[in-house]
PDB file of C-alpha atoms in Angstrom:
ATOM      1  CA  UNK A1293      -0.141  -0.075   0.010  1.00  0.00           C
ATOM      2  CA  UNK A1294       2.760   2.336   0.803  1.00  0.00           C
ATOM      3  CA  UNK A1295       4.580   1.894  -2.191  1.00  0.00           C
ATOM      4  CA  UNK A1296       0.987   2.026  -4.277  1.00  0.00           C
ATOM      5  CA  UNK A1297       0.897   5.693  -2.499  1.00  0.00           C
ATOM      6  CA  UNK A1298       4.692   7.038  -3.258  1.00  0.00           C
ATOM      7  CA  UNK A1299       4.040   6.313  -6.752  1.00  0.00           C
ATOM      8  CA  UNK A1300       0.855   8.216  -6.886  1.00  0.00           C
ATOM      9  CA  UNK A1301       2.679  11.086  -5.050  1.00  0.00           C
ATOM     10  CA  UNK A1302       5.137  10.759  -7.838  1.00  0.00           C
ATOM     11  CA  UNK A1303       2.474  10.998 -10.376  1.00  0.00           C
ATOM     12  CA  UNK A1304       1.273  13.849  -9.129  1.00  0.00           C
ATOM     13  CA  UNK A1305       4.297  15.504  -7.884  1.00  0.00           C
ATOM     14  CA  UNK A1306       5.715  15.433 -12.053  1.00  0.00           C
ATOM     15  CA  UNK A1307       2.430  16.812 -13.175  1.00  0.00           C
ATOM     16  CA  UNK A1308       2.862  19.898 -11.291  1.00  0.00           C
ATOM     17  CA  UNK A1309       5.472  21.756 -12.355  1.00  0.00           C
ATOM     18  CA  UNK A1310       3.849  21.717 -15.765  1.00  0.00           C
ATOM     19  CA  UNK A1311       0.395  22.988 -14.657  1.00  0.00           C
ATOM     20  CA  UNK A1312      -0.938  19.948 -16.277  1.00  0.00           C
ATOM     21  CA  UNK A1313      -4.941  18.472 -15.544  1.00  0.00           C
ATOM     22  CA  UNK A1314      -4.881  17.473 -12.140  1.00  0.00           C
ATOM     23  CA  UNK A1315      -5.395  13.415 -10.977  1.00  0.00           C
ATOM     24  CA  UNK A1316      -8.908  12.844 -11.246  1.00  0.00           C
ATOM     25  CA  UNK A1317      -8.624   8.861 -10.321  1.00  0.00           C
ATOM     26  CA  UNK A1318      -6.033   6.534  -9.574  1.00  0.00           C
ATOM     27  CA  UNK A1319      -6.821   3.188 -10.438  1.00  0.00           C
ATOM     28  CA  UNK A1320      -5.012   0.459  -9.520  1.00  0.00           C
ATOM     29  CA  UNK A1321      -4.943  -3.545 -10.042  1.00  0.00           C
ATOM     30  CA  UNK A1322      -6.749  -6.544  -8.832  1.00  0.00           C
ATOM     31  CA  UNK A1323      -5.058  -7.218  -5.034  1.00  0.00           C
ATOM     32  CA  UNK A1324      -3.326  -4.432  -5.357  1.00  0.00           C
ATOM     33  CA  UNK A1325      -3.262  -3.728  -1.680  1.00  0.00           C
ATOM     34  CA  UNK A1326      -1.871  -7.191  -0.788  1.00  0.00           C
ATOM     35  CA  UNK A1327      -0.046  -9.012  -4.071  1.00  0.00           C
ATOM     36  CA  UNK A1328      -1.443 -11.562  -6.667  1.00  0.00           C
ATOM     37  CA  UNK A1329       0.570 -14.237  -5.908  1.00  0.00           C
ATOM     38  CA  UNK A1330       0.842 -17.736  -4.019  1.00  0.00           C
ATOM     39  CA  UNK A1331       2.725 -16.786  -0.853  1.00  0.00           C
ATOM     40  CA  UNK A1332      -0.135 -14.055  -0.627  1.00  0.00           C
ATOM     41  CA  UNK A1333      -3.096 -16.798  -1.135  1.00  0.00           C
ATOM     42  CA  UNK A1334      -1.302 -18.854   1.370  1.00  0.00           C
ATOM     43  CA  UNK A1335      -1.683 -15.730   4.220  1.00  0.00           C
ATOM     44  CA  UNK A1336      -5.444 -14.229   3.232  1.00  0.00           C
ATOM     45  CA  UNK A1337      -5.952 -14.412   7.105  1.00  0.00           C
ATOM     46  CA  UNK A1338      -3.095 -12.048   7.999  1.00  0.00           C
ATOM     47  CA  UNK A1339      -3.344  -9.796   5.063  1.00  0.00           C
ATOM     48  CA  UNK A1340      -7.632  -9.684   4.093  1.00  0.00           C
ATOM     49  CA  UNK A1341      -9.468  -6.909   5.821  1.00  0.00           C
ATOM     50  CA  UNK A1342     -12.576  -4.965   5.473  1.00  0.00           C
ATOM     51  CA  UNK A1343     -13.052  -2.571   3.248  1.00  0.00           C
ATOM     52  CA  UNK A1344     -14.109   0.520   5.381  1.00  0.00           C
ATOM     53  CA  UNK A1345     -11.898  -0.304   8.753  1.00  0.00           C
ATOM     54  CA  UNK A1346      -8.627  -1.883   7.526  1.00  0.00           C
ATOM     55  CA  UNK A1347      -4.979  -0.090   6.514  1.00  0.00           C
ATOM     56  CA  UNK A1348      -5.431   0.051   3.022  1.00  0.00           C
ATOM     57  CA  UNK A1349      -8.756   2.407   3.326  1.00  0.00           C
ATOM     58  CA  UNK A1350      -7.068   4.677   5.962  1.00  0.00           C
ATOM     59  CA  UNK A1351      -3.746   5.250   3.983  1.00  0.00           C
ATOM     60  CA  UNK A1352      -6.054   5.855   0.608  1.00  0.00           C
ATOM     61  CA  UNK A1353      -8.565   7.646   2.199  1.00  0.00           C
ATOM     62  CA  UNK A1354      -5.994   9.981   3.536  1.00  0.00           C
ATOM     63  CA  UNK A1355      -4.071  10.576  -0.157  1.00  0.00           C
ATOM     64  CA  UNK A1356      -7.578  10.890  -1.618  1.00  0.00           C
ATOM     65  CA  UNK A1357      -8.675  13.919   0.792  1.00  0.00           C
ATOM     66  CA  UNK A1358      -4.857  15.373   0.693  1.00  0.00           C
ATOM     67  CA  UNK A1359      -4.557  15.342  -3.501  1.00  0.00           C
ATOM     68  CA  UNK A1360      -8.974  15.841  -3.983  1.00  0.00           C
ATOM     69  CA  UNK A1361      -9.215  12.099  -6.424  1.00  0.00           C
ATOM     70  CA  UNK A1362     -10.781   9.176  -6.187  1.00  0.00           C
ATOM     71  CA  UNK A1363      -8.687   6.015  -5.890  1.00  0.00           C
ATOM     72  CA  UNK A1364      -9.578   2.524  -6.934  1.00  0.00           C
ATOM     73  CA  UNK A1365      -7.508  -0.317  -5.013  1.00  0.00           C
ATOM     74  CA  UNK A1366      -8.342  -3.477  -4.506  1.00  0.00           C
ATOM     75  CA  UNK A1367      -7.786  -5.554  -1.263  1.00  0.00           C
ATOM     76  CA  UNK A1368      -8.665  -9.215   0.177  1.00  0.00           C
ATOM     77  CA  UNK A1369     -12.091  -8.559   1.719  1.00  0.00           C
ATOM     78  CA  UNK A1370     -12.768 -10.634   4.738  1.00  0.00           C
ATOM     79  CA  UNK A1371     -16.443 -10.747   4.235  1.00  0.00           C
ATOM     80  CA  UNK A1372     -18.921 -10.405   7.747  1.00  0.00           C
ATOM     81  CA  UNK A1373     -20.345 -13.929   9.568  1.00  0.00           C
ATOM     82  CA  UNK A1374     -23.289 -13.829   8.433  1.00  0.00           C
ATOM     83  CA  UNK A1375     -22.374 -13.201   4.629  1.00  0.00           C
ATOM     84  CA  UNK A1376     -23.359 -16.364   2.414  1.00  0.00           C
ATOM     85  CA  UNK A1377     -20.923 -17.346  -0.229  1.00  0.00           C
ATOM     86  CA  UNK A1378     -21.888 -19.435  -3.609  1.00  0.00           C
ATOM     87  CA  UNK A1379     -20.456 -21.403  -6.040  1.00  0.00           C
ATOM     88  CA  UNK A1380     -17.685 -19.022  -8.213  1.00  0.00           C
ATOM     89  CA  UNK A1381     -18.866 -20.414 -11.061  1.00  0.00           C
ATOM     90  CA  UNK A1382     -22.668 -19.111 -11.298  1.00  0.00           C
ATOM     91  CA  UNK A1383     -24.563 -15.974 -11.069  1.00  0.00           C
ATOM     92  CA  UNK A1384     -27.863 -15.946 -11.706  1.00  0.00           C
ATOM     93  CA  UNK A1385     -28.786 -12.372 -10.519  1.00  0.00           C
ATOM     94  CA  UNK A1386     -26.895  -9.270 -10.514  1.00  0.00           C
ATOM     95  CA  UNK A1387     -27.394  -6.563  -8.129  1.00  0.00           C
ATOM     96  CA  UNK A1388     -27.210  -3.341  -9.936  1.00  0.00           C
ATOM     97  CA  UNK A1389     -25.796  -0.787  -7.403  1.00  0.00           C
ATOM     98  CA  UNK A1390     -25.179   2.922  -8.778  1.00  0.00           C
ATOM     99  CA  UNK A1391     -23.551   4.455  -5.505  1.00  0.00           C
ATOM    100  CA  UNK A1392     -25.938   6.409  -3.504  1.00  0.00           C
ATOM    101  CA  UNK A1393     -23.610   7.920  -1.146  1.00  0.00           C
ATOM    102  CA  UNK A1394     -20.933   9.936  -3.916  1.00  0.00           C
ATOM    103  CA  UNK A1395     -20.887  13.625  -2.254  1.00  0.00           C
ATOM    104  CA  UNK A1396     -20.348  14.769  -5.834  1.00  0.00           C
ATOM    105  CA  UNK A1397     -23.721  16.275  -6.885  1.00  0.00           C
ATOM    106  CA  UNK A1398     -23.179  14.336 -10.132  1.00  0.00           C
ATOM    107  CA  UNK A1399     -23.819  10.481  -9.352  1.00  0.00           C
ATOM    108  CA  UNK A1400     -27.023   9.288  -9.958  1.00  0.00           C
ATOM    109  CA  UNK A1401     -28.613   8.043  -7.138  1.00  0.00           C
ATOM    110  CA  UNK A1402     -30.460   4.477  -6.672  1.00  0.00           C
ATOM    111  CA  UNK A1403     -31.128   1.045  -6.703  1.00  0.00           C
ATOM    112  CA  UNK A1404     -32.069  -1.044  -9.174  1.00  0.00           C
ATOM    113  CA  UNK A1405     -32.422  -4.923  -9.394  1.00  0.00           C
ATOM    114  CA  UNK A1406     -31.981  -7.137 -12.250  1.00  0.00           C
ATOM    115  CA  UNK A1407     -33.037 -10.724 -13.310  1.00  0.00           C
ATOM    116  CA  UNK A1408     -29.910 -11.453 -16.005  1.00  0.00           C
ATOM    117  CA  UNK A1409     -29.888 -15.142 -16.530  1.00  0.00           C
ATOM    118  CA  UNK A1410     -27.094 -17.689 -15.620  1.00  0.00           C
ATOM    119  CA  UNK A1411     -23.755 -16.906 -17.297  1.00  0.00           C
ATOM    120  CA  UNK A1412     -22.282 -19.354 -19.171  1.00  0.00           C
ATOM    121  CA  UNK A1413     -19.147 -20.609 -17.750  1.00  0.00           C
ATOM    122  CA  UNK A1414     -16.168 -23.055 -19.457  1.00  0.00           C
ATOM    123  CA  UNK A1415     -15.227 -25.701 -17.579  1.00  0.00           C
ATOM    124  CA  UNK A1416     -12.954 -26.256 -14.875  1.00  0.00           C
ATOM    125  CA  UNK A1417      -8.573 -26.320 -16.068  1.00  0.00           C
ATOM    126  CA  UNK A1418      -6.407 -28.588 -14.007  1.00  0.00           C
ATOM    127  CA  UNK A1419      -4.624 -26.053 -11.183  1.00  0.00           C
ATOM    128  CA  UNK A1420      -1.389 -26.288 -10.334  1.00  0.00           C
ATOM    129  CA  UNK A1421       0.673 -24.942  -7.200  1.00  0.00           C
ATOM    130  CA  UNK A1422      -0.558 -25.311  -3.350  1.00  0.00           C
ATOM    131  CA  UNK A1423      -4.365 -26.189  -2.509  1.00  0.00           C
ATOM    132  CA  UNK A1424      -6.183 -25.116   0.331  1.00  0.00           C
ATOM    133  CA  UNK A1425      -8.945 -28.509   1.789  1.00  0.00           C
ATOM    134  CA  UNK A1426     -11.444 -25.474   1.620  1.00  0.00           C
ATOM    135  CA  UNK A1427     -11.274 -22.132   0.309  1.00  0.00           C
ATOM    136  CA  UNK A1428     -10.904 -19.123   2.986  1.00  0.00           C
ATOM    137  CA  UNK A1429     -13.842 -16.589   3.875  1.00  0.00           C
ATOM    138  CA  UNK A1430     -12.325 -14.068   1.661  1.00  0.00           C
ATOM    139  CA  UNK A1431     -13.096 -12.301  -1.930  1.00  0.00           C
ATOM    140  CA  UNK A1432     -10.793 -10.451  -4.036  1.00  0.00           C
ATOM    141  CA  UNK A1433     -12.881  -7.201  -3.970  1.00  0.00           C
ATOM    142  CA  UNK A1434     -12.158  -3.425  -5.748  1.00  0.00           C
ATOM    143  CA  UNK A1435     -12.808  -0.589  -3.398  1.00  0.00           C
ATOM    144  CA  UNK A1436     -13.546   2.847  -4.398  1.00  0.00           C
ATOM    145  CA  UNK A1437     -12.921   6.826  -2.277  1.00  0.00           C
ATOM    146  CA  UNK A1438     -13.837  10.147  -2.845  1.00  0.00           C
ATOM    147  CA  UNK A1439     -11.681  13.139  -2.064  1.00  0.00           C
ATOM    148  CA  UNK A1440     -13.375  13.297   0.683  1.00  0.00           C
ATOM    149  CA  UNK A1441     -11.985   9.905   1.788  1.00  0.00           C
ATOM    150  CA  UNK A1442     -15.028   8.111   2.017  1.00  0.00           C
ATOM    151  CA  UNK A1443     -15.941   4.519   1.247  1.00  0.00           C
ATOM    152  CA  UNK A1444     -18.041   4.931  -2.072  1.00  0.00           C
ATOM    153  CA  UNK A1445     -18.275   1.175  -2.725  1.00  0.00           C
ATOM    154  CA  UNK A1446     -16.892  -2.163  -3.405  1.00  0.00           C
ATOM    155  CA  UNK A1447     -16.947  -4.598  -5.667  1.00  0.00           C
ATOM    156  CA  UNK A1448     -16.735  -8.287  -5.095  1.00  0.00           C
ATOM    157  CA  UNK A1449     -15.134 -10.309  -8.183  1.00  0.00           C
ATOM    158  CA  UNK A1450     -17.902 -12.599  -9.794  1.00  0.00           C
ATOM    159  CA  UNK A1451     -15.915 -15.146 -11.745  1.00  0.00           C
ATOM    160  CA  UNK A1452     -12.902 -16.249 -10.173  1.00  0.00           C
ATOM    161  CA  UNK A1453     -10.250 -18.067 -12.302  1.00  0.00           C
ATOM    162  CA  UNK A1454      -8.919 -21.098 -11.750  1.00  0.00           C
ATOM    163  CA  UNK A1455      -6.292 -22.323 -14.843  1.00  0.00           C
ATOM    164  CA  UNK A1456      -2.836 -22.802 -13.744  1.00  0.00           C
ATOM    165  CA  UNK A1457      -1.574 -20.810 -11.585  1.00  0.00           C
ATOM    166  CA  UNK A1458      -4.398 -18.711 -11.283  1.00  0.00           C
ATOM    167  CA  UNK A1459      -6.376 -20.898  -8.987  1.00  0.00           C
ATOM    168  CA  UNK A1460      -8.542 -18.168  -7.257  1.00  0.00           C
ATOM    169  CA  UNK A1461     -11.343 -20.640  -6.911  1.00  0.00           C
ATOM    170  CA  UNK A1462      -9.270 -22.886  -4.180  1.00  0.00           C
ATOM    171  CA  UNK A1463      -8.347 -19.664  -2.299  1.00  0.00           C
ATOM    172  CA  UNK A1464     -11.312 -17.445  -2.660  1.00  0.00           C
ATOM    173  CA  UNK A1465     -15.159 -17.525  -2.200  1.00  0.00           C
ATOM    174  CA  UNK A1466     -17.683 -15.415  -4.144  1.00  0.00           C
ATOM    175  CA  UNK A1467     -20.447 -13.680  -2.544  1.00  0.00           C
ATOM    176  CA  UNK A1468     -24.421 -15.045  -2.373  1.00  0.00           C
ATOM    177  CA  UNK A1469     -25.784 -12.057  -3.937  1.00  0.00           C
ATOM    178  CA  UNK A1470     -22.832 -10.276  -6.318  1.00  0.00           C
ATOM    179  CA  UNK A1471     -23.598  -6.785  -6.819  1.00  0.00           C
ATOM    180  CA  UNK A1472     -22.395  -4.361 -10.102  1.00  0.00           C
ATOM    181  CA  UNK A1473     -21.146  -1.161  -9.272  1.00  0.00           C
ATOM    182  CA  UNK A1474     -21.237   2.450 -10.718  1.00  0.00           C
ATOM    183  CA  UNK A1475     -19.469   5.613  -9.415  1.00  0.00           C
ATOM    184  CA  UNK A1476     -19.235   8.754 -11.280  1.00  0.00           C
ATOM    185  CA  UNK A1477     -16.457  11.634 -11.282  1.00  0.00           C
ATOM    186  CA  UNK A1478     -16.536  14.681 -12.589  1.00  0.00           C
ATOM    187  CA  UNK A1479     -20.092  13.414 -14.570  1.00  0.00           C
ATOM    188  CA  UNK A1480     -18.359  10.494 -15.882  1.00  0.00           C
ATOM    189  CA  UNK A1481     -19.954   6.707 -14.999  1.00  0.00           C
ATOM    190  CA  UNK A1482     -17.830   4.195 -14.353  1.00  0.00           C
ATOM    191  CA  UNK A1483     -17.896   0.982 -13.911  1.00  0.00           C
ATOM    192  CA  UNK A1484     -16.005  -1.987 -11.959  1.00  0.00           C
ATOM    193  CA  UNK A1485     -15.203  -5.233 -13.887  1.00  0.00           C
ATOM    194  CA  UNK A1486     -11.945  -7.314 -12.178  1.00  0.00           C
ATOM    195  CA  UNK A1487      -9.827  -9.335 -14.810  1.00  0.00           C
ATOM    196  CA  UNK A1488     -11.410 -13.007 -15.431  1.00  0.00           C
ATOM    197  CA  UNK A1489     -15.053 -10.941 -15.005  1.00  0.00           C
ATOM    198  CA  UNK A1490     -14.523  -9.534 -18.602  1.00  0.00           C
ATOM    199  CA  UNK A1491     -14.723 -12.824 -20.230  1.00  0.00           C
ATOM    200  CA  UNK A1492     -18.600 -12.957 -19.381  1.00  0.00           C
ATOM    201  CA  UNK A1493     -20.140 -10.134 -21.534  1.00  0.00           C
ATOM    202  CA  UNK A1494     -23.300 -10.330 -19.479  1.00  0.00           C
ATOM    203  CA  UNK A1495     -21.488  -8.151 -16.596  1.00  0.00           C
ATOM    204  CA  UNK A1496     -20.151  -5.817 -19.284  1.00  0.00           C
ATOM    205  CA  UNK A1497     -23.590  -5.361 -21.195  1.00  0.00           C
ATOM    206  CA  UNK A1498     -25.386  -4.551 -17.703  1.00  0.00           C
ATOM    207  CA  UNK A1499     -22.553  -1.866 -16.658  1.00  0.00           C
ATOM    208  CA  UNK A1500     -23.598  -0.351 -20.363  1.00  0.00           C
ATOM    209  CA  UNK A1501     -27.140  -0.406 -19.799  1.00  0.00           C
ATOM    210  CA  UNK A1502     -26.672   1.784 -16.922  1.00  0.00           C
TER     211      UNK A1502
END
């Protein structure tokens, strides 16, 4: 996390002497707060965190306030005890969340649910590397904080990759009722998709519809 913040600060500093347009949003990759590798997967209980009460949120929230920007970053999200999980290879309902907590004044407000049918999923491929007997109660999530340092929303990855070294389904879980999340920056609307999600066009179509 601290390395990512150092990189973002360097980007802002590099822009300042040239009077370039300010940075409105920083987008960091999947699991950017803890790293995407087997060593991380084997210690999820140590690196997982809550989206609104973890070291990543505190540091990125402070950075967003100091620099008046949005930050989108990835965490290994620890599920609440009452959160239900599902098979990572099915998603028969999408809950479309259009962030109602934005403080920008230009974000649409409201929540709409849509029945979207089942996803077509390719068969699982053989996996390699270390394997857990059962996944931890942790999912792959992307969080968004606004310039006021508030958590706008978090999106849980719907489709877990399970090919070769990317054996996510061996380590992570998917939440029972997946949400599609949207937010606005300077009047431009954004939706979140994480990596393997792009192979399922239904998700992109839903984002485009909204």
